[in-house]
Coordinates of C-alpha atoms and ligand atoms in Angstrom, one line a residue:
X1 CA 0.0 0.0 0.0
X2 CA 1.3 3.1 -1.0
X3 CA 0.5 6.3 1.2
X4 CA -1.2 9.1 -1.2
X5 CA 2.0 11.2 -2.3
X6 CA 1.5 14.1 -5.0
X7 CA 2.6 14.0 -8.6
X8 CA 5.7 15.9 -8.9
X9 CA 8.3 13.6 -10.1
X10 CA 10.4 15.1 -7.2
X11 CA 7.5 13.9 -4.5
X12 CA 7.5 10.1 -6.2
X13 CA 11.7 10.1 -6.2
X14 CA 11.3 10.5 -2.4
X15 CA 8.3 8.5 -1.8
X16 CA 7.4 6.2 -4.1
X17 CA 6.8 2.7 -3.1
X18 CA 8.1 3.8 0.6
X19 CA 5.7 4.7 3.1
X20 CA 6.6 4.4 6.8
X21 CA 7.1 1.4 8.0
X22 CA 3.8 0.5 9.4
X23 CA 4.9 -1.3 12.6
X24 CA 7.3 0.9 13.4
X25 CA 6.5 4.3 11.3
X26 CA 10.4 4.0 10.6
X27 CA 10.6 6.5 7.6
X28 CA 12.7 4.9 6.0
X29 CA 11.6 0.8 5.0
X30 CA 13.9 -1.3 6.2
X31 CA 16.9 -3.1 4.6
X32 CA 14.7 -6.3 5.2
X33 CA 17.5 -9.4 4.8
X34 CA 15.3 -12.3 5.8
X35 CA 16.1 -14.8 2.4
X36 CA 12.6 -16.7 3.4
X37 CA 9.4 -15.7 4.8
X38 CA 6.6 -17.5 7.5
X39 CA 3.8 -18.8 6.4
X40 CA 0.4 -19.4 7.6
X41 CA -0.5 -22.9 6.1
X42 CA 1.2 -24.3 3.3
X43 CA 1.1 -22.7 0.6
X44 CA -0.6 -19.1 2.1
X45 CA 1.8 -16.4 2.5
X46 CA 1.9 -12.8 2.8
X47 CA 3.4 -11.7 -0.4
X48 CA 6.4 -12.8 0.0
X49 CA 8.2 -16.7 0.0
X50 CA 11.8 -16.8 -1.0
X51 CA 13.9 -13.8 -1.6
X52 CA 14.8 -14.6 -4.9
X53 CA 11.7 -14.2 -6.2
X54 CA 10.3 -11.4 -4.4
X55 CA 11.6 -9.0 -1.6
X56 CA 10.4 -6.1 0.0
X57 CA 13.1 -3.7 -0.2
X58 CA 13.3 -4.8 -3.7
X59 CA 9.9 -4.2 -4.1
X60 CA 10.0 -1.2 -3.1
X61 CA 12.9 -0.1 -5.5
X62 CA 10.6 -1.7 -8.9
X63 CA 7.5 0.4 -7.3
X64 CA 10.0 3.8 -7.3
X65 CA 11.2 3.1 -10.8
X66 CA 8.1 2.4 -12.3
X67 CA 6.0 5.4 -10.5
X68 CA 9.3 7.6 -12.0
X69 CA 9.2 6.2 -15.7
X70 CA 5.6 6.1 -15.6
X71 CA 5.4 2.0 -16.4
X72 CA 3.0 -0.5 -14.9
X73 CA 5.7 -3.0 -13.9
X74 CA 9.1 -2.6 -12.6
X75 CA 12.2 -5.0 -12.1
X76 CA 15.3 -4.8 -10.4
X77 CA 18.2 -7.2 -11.5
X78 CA 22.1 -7.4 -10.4
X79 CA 23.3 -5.6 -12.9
X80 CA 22.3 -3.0 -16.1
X81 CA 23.7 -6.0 -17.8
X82 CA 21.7 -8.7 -16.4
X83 CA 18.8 -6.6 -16.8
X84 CA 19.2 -6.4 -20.6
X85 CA 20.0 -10.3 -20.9
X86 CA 16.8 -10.6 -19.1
X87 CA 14.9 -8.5 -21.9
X88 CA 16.6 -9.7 -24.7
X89 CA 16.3 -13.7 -23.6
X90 CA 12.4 -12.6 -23.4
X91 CA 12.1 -11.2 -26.6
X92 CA 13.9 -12.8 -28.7
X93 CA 14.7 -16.5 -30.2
X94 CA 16.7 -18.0 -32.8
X95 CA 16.1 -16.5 -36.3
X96 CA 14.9 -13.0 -34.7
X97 CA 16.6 -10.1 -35.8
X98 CA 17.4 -7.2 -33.7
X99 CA 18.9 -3.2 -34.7
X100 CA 20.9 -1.9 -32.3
X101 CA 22.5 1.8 -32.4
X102 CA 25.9 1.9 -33.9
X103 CA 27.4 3.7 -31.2
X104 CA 25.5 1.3 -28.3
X105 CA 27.0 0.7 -25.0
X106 CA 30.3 -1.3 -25.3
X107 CA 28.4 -4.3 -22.7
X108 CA 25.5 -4.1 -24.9
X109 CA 27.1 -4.8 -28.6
X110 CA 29.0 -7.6 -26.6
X111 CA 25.9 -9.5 -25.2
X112 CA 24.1 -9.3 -28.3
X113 CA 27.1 -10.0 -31.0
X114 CA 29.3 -12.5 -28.9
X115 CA 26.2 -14.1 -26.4
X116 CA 22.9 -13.9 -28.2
X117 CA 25.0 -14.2 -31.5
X118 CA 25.8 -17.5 -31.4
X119 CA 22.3 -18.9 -30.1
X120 CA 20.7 -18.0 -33.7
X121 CA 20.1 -14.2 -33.0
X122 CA 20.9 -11.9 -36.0
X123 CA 21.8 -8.4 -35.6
X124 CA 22.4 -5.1 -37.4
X125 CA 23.9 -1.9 -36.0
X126 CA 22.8 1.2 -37.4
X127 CA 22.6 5.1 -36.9
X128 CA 19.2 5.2 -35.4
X129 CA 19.3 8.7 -35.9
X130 CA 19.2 8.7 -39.7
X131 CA 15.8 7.8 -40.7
X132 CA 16.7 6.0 -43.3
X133 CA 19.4 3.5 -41.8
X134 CA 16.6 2.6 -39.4
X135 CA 14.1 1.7 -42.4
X136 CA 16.6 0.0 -44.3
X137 CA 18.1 -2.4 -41.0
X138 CA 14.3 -3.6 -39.7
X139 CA 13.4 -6.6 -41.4
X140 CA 10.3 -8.5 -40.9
X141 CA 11.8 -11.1 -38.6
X142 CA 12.8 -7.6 -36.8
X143 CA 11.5 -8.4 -33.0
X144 CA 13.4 -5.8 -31.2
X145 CA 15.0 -2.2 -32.4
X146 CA 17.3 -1.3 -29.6
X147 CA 17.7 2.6 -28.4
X148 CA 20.1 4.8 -26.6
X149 CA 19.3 8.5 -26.8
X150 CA 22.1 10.4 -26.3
X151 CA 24.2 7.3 -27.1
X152 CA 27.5 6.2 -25.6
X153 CA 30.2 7.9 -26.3
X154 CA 28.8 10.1 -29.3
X155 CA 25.5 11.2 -27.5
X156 CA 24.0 11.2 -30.6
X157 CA 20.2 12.2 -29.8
X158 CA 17.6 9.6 -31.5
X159 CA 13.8 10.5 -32.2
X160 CA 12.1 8.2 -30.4
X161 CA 8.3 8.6 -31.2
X162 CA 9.9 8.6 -34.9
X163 CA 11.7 5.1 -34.1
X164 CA 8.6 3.9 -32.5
X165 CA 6.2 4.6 -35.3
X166 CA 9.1 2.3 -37.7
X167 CA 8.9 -0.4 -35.6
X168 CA 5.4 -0.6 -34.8
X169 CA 4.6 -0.8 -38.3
X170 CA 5.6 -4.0 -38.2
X171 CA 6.3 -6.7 -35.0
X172 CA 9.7 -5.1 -33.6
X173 CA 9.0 -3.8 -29.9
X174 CA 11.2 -0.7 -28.9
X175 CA 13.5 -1.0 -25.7
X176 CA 15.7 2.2 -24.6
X177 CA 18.2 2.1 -22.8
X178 CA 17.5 5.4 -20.6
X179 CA 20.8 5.2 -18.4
X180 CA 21.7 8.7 -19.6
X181 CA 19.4 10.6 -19.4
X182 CA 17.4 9.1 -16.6
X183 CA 13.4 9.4 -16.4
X184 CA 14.0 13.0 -15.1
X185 CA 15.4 14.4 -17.9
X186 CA 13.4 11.6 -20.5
X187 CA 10.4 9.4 -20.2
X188 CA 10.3 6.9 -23.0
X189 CA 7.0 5.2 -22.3
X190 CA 5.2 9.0 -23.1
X191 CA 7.1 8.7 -26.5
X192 CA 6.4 5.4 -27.5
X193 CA 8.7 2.8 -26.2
X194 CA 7.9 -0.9 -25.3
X195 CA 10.1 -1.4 -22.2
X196 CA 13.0 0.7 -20.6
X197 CA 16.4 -0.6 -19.1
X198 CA 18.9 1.0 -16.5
X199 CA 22.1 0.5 -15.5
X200 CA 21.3 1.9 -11.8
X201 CA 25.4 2.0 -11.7
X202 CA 25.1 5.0 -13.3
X203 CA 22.9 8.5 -12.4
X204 CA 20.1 6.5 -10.0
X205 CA 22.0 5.1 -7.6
X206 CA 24.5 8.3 -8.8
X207 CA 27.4 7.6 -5.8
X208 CA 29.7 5.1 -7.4
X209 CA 28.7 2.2 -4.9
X210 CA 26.3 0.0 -5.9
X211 CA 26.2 -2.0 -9.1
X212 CA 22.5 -3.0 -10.4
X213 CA 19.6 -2.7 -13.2
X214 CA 16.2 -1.7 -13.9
X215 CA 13.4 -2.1 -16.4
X216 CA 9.9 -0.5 -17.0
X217 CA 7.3 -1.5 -18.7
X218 CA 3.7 -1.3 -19.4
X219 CA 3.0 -4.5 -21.2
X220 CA 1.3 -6.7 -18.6
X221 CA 2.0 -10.4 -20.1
X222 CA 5.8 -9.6 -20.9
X223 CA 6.0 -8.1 -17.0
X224 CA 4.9 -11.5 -16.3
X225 CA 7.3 -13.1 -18.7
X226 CA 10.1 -11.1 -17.2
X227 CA 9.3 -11.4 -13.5
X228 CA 9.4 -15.6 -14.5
X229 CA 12.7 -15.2 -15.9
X230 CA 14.1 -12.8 -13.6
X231 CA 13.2 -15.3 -11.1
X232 CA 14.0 -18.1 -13.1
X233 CA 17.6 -16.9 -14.0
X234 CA 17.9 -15.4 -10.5
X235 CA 19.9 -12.7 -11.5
X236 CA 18.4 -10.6 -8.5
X237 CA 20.0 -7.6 -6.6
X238 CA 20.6 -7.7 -2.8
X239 CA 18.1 -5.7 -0.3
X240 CA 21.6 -3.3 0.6
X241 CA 21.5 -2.6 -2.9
X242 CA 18.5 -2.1 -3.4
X243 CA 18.7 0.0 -0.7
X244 CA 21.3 2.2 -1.7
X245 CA 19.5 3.1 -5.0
X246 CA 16.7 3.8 -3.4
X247 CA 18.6 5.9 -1.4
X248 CA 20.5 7.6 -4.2
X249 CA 16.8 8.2 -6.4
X250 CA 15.7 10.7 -3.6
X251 CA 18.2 13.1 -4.9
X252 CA 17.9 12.4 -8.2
X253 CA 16.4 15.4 -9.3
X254 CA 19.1 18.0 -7.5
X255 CA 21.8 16.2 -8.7
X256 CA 20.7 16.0 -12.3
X257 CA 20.2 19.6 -11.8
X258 CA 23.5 20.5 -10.8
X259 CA 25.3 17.9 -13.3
X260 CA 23.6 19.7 -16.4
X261 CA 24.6 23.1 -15.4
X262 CA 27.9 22.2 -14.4
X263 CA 28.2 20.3 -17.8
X264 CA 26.8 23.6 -19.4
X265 CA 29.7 25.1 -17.9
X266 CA 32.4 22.3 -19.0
X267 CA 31.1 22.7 -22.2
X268 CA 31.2 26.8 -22.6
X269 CA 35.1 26.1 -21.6
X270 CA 36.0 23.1 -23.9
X271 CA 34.4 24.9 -26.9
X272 CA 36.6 27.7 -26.8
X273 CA 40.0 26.1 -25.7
X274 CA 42.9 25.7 -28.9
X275 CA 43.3 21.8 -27.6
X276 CA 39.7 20.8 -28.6
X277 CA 39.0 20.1 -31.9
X278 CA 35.1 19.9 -31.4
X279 CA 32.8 18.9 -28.8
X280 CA 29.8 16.2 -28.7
X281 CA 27.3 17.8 -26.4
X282 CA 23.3 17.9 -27.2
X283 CA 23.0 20.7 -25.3
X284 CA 25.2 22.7 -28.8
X285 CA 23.4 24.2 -31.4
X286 CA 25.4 23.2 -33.6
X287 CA 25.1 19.5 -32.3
X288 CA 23.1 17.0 -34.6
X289 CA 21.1 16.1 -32.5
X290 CA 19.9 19.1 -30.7
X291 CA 16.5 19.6 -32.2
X292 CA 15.3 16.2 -31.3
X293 CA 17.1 16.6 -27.2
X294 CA 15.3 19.5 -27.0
X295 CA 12.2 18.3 -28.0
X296 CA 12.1 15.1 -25.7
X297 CA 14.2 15.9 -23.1
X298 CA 13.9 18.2 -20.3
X299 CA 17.7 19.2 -20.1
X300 CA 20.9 17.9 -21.8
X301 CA 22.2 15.8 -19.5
X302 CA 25.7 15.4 -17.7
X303 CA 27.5 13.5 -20.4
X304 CA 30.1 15.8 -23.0
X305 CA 32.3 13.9 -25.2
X306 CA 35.2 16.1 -27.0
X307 CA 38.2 14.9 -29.5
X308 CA 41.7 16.6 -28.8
X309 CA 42.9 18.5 -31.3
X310 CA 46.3 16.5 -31.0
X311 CA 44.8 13.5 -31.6
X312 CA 45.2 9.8 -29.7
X313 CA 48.5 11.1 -28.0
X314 CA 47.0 14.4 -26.9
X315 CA 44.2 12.5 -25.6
X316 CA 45.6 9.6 -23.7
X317 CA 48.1 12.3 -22.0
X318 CA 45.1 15.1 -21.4
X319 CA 43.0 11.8 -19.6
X320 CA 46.2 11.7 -16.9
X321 CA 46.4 15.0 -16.0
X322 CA 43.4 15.9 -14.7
X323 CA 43.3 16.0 -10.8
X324 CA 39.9 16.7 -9.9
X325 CA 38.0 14.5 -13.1
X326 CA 39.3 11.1 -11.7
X327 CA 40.7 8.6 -14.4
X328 CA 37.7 5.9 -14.3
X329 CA 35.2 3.8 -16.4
X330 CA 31.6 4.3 -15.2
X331 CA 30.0 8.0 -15.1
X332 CA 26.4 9.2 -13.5
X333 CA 27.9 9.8 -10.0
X334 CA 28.8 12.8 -7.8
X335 CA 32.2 13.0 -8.3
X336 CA 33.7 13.7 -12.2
X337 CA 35.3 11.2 -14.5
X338 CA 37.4 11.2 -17.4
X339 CA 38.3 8.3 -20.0
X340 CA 39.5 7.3 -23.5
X341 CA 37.1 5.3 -24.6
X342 CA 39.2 3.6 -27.4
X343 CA 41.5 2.2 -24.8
X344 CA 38.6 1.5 -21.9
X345 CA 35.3 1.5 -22.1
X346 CA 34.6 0.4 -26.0
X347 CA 38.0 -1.4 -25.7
X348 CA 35.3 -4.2 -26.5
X349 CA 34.2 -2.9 -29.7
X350 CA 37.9 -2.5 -30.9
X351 CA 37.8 -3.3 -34.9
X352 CA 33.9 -3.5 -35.3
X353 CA 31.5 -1.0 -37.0
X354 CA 30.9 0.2 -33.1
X355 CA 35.0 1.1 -32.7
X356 CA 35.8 4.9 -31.4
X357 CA 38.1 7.6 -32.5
X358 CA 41.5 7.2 -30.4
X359 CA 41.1 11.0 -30.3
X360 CA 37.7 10.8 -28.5
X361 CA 37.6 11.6 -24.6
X362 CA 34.7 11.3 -22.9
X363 CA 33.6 13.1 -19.0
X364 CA 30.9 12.6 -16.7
X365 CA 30.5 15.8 -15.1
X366 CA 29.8 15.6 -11.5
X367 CA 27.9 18.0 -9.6
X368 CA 31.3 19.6 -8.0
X369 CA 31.5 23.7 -7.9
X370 CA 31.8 24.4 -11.8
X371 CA 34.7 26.5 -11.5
X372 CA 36.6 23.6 -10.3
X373 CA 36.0 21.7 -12.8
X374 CA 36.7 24.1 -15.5
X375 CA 40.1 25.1 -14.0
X376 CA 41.2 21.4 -13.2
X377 CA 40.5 20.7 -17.3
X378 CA 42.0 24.1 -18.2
X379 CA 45.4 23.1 -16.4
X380 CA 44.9 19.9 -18.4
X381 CA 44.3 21.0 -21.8
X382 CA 47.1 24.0 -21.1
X383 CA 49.9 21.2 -20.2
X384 CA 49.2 18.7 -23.3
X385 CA 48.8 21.7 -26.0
Ligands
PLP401 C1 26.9 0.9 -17.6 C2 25.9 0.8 -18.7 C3 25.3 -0.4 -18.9 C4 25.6 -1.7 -18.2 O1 25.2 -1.6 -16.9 P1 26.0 -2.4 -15.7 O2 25.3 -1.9 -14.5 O3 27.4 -2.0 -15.7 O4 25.9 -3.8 -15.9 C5 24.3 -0.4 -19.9 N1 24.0 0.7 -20.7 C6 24.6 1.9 -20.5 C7 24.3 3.0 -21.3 C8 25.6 2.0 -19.5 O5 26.2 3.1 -19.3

């Protein structure tokens, strides 16, 4: 039972699926570690039987997500990972075809070229921002058309009411990946999409302690399909977790807040220092993509990508001389992070119609004072050019 809590999106981050604790009136629900539950007679219980397949701090976390993404159903998994294994194992079969972005997530090309790949699935990356790539990679045997919007590392923007409409005129379902831009800044569902998937890793649980996933969906007879497997497969987060994201989502809002102006900031900096050859940031006019991030989301977002002007040497030294963006994979979090993609996170896609330019760096502004940040990348940019 949920309390009655207002609308705002802000009200749900903080209260969704968490009233008081009603034996207690704890505000905050409780990690609740118990792996099995009591029950009356055999058979009867109160909700809950084995931790696997159901817990309550758990619960809590898929009745947040869902309340914030606007979904019927949510689910929480171990990983962003596991929680796309979990989609695609649902959706598709061998034979099926799916179109991912191609500039997806590093872990996502991986899963569906080197793990579904081999089982029978076929697969065809495209620039899902280009209407016509999209038309001309869906197929009829098409079952799922994969979205990020911005992508990873390019942040390329992607229409998706425009990819909806292509692949619900014929049997694809649409699944966006909605780590980056979170369902403050975007809400899929309004525009369209089938199901959504998080890595919570990233901007939800937004402190760089806690690895998990998420999906949201309205479909009632694939939420049952999914809660089966995730069950099934058992690829289930822990209540501390759970916990901790929970935890993390109650700020969600301010921090997404600070990490867009700050980026704004970043951005201003980067565009006008002799070291940077151009910068990838919706937020830019002059960024492909800015029409369509305008249009569907509510700010640009924490993410920049830029390529140095002195190509993969001048980027690989800029990446260690930064003191205050810390040298690390991952992004979404408090603090700020710098990497090479060529050489860490898309090492994977190395060689493949996915691979980066060695020039490419990529941040994840954090939400420290702005000036910082543009001073700690100034002294960078100033000691490599
Ligand atoms: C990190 C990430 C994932 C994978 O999530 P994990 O929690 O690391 O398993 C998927 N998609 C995007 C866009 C990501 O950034």
């Amino acid at each position: 039972m949920s309390p009655q809590v207002g609308d705002g999106f802000e009200t749900r981050a903080v209260h969704a699926g968490q009233p008081a604790d009603p034996q207690t009136g704890a505000v905050i629900p409780p990690i609740s570690l118990a792996t099995t539950f009591a029950q009356s007679r055999a058979g009867e219980h109160s909700g809950y039987e084995y931790a696997r397949t159901g817990n309550p701090t758990r619960r809590a976390l898929e009745e947040c997500i869902a309340s914030l993404e606007g979904g019927a159903h949510g689910l929480a998994f171990a990983s962003g990972m596991a929680a796309e294994d979990t989609v695609l194992r649902a959706l598709l079969g061998p034979g099926d075809h799916v179109v991912l972005p191609n500039d997806a997530y590093g872990g996502t090309y991986r899963l569906i070229s080197q793990v579904l790949g081999p089982t029978g699935v076929e697969w065809t990356a495209a620039d899902l921002s280009d209407p016509d790539a999209l038309a001309g990679a869906v197929t009829d045997r098409t079952k799922v058309v994969w979205v990020e919007t911005p992508t990873n590392p390019l942040l390329s923007c992607v229409d998706l009411a425009a990819v909806a409409e292509v692949a619900h005129a014929g049997s694809a379902k649409v699944v966006v990946d909605n780590t980056f831009a979170t369902p403050y800044l975007q809400q899929p569902l309004a525009l369209g999409a089938d199901v959504i998937v998080h890595s919570s890793t990233k901007y939800l649980g937004g402190h760089s302690d806690a690895v998990g996933g998420l999906v949201v969906l309205d479909d009632d007879e694939l939420g049952e399909r999914l809660a089966y497997l995730q069950n099934a497969v058992g690829a289930v987060p822990s209540p501390f977790d759970c916990y901790l994201v929970l935890r993390g989502i109650k700020t969600l809002p301010v921090r997404m807040d600070r990490h867009c102006d700050n980026a704004r900031a970043v951005v201003a900096r980067l565009s006008e220092h002799p070291g940077v050859a151009s910068v990838r940031y919706p937020g830019l006019p002059t960024h492909p993509g800015h029409d369509v991030a305008r249009r569907q989301m509510r700010d640009f977002g924490g993410m920049v990508s830029f390529l140095a002007a002195g190509g993969e040497a001048a980027a690989l030294a800029l990446v260690s001389r930064t003191r205050l963006f810390t040298l690390a994979e991952s992004l979404g979090a408090v603090e700020s992070l710098i990497e090479h993609p060529a050489r860490m996170t898309h090492a994977s896609v190395e060689g493949s119609p996915l691979a980066v330019d060695p020039a490419l760096v990529r941040i994840s502004v954090g939400i420290e004072s702005a000036e910082d940040l543009v001073a700690d990348l100034t002294q960078a940019l100033d000691a490599v050019a």
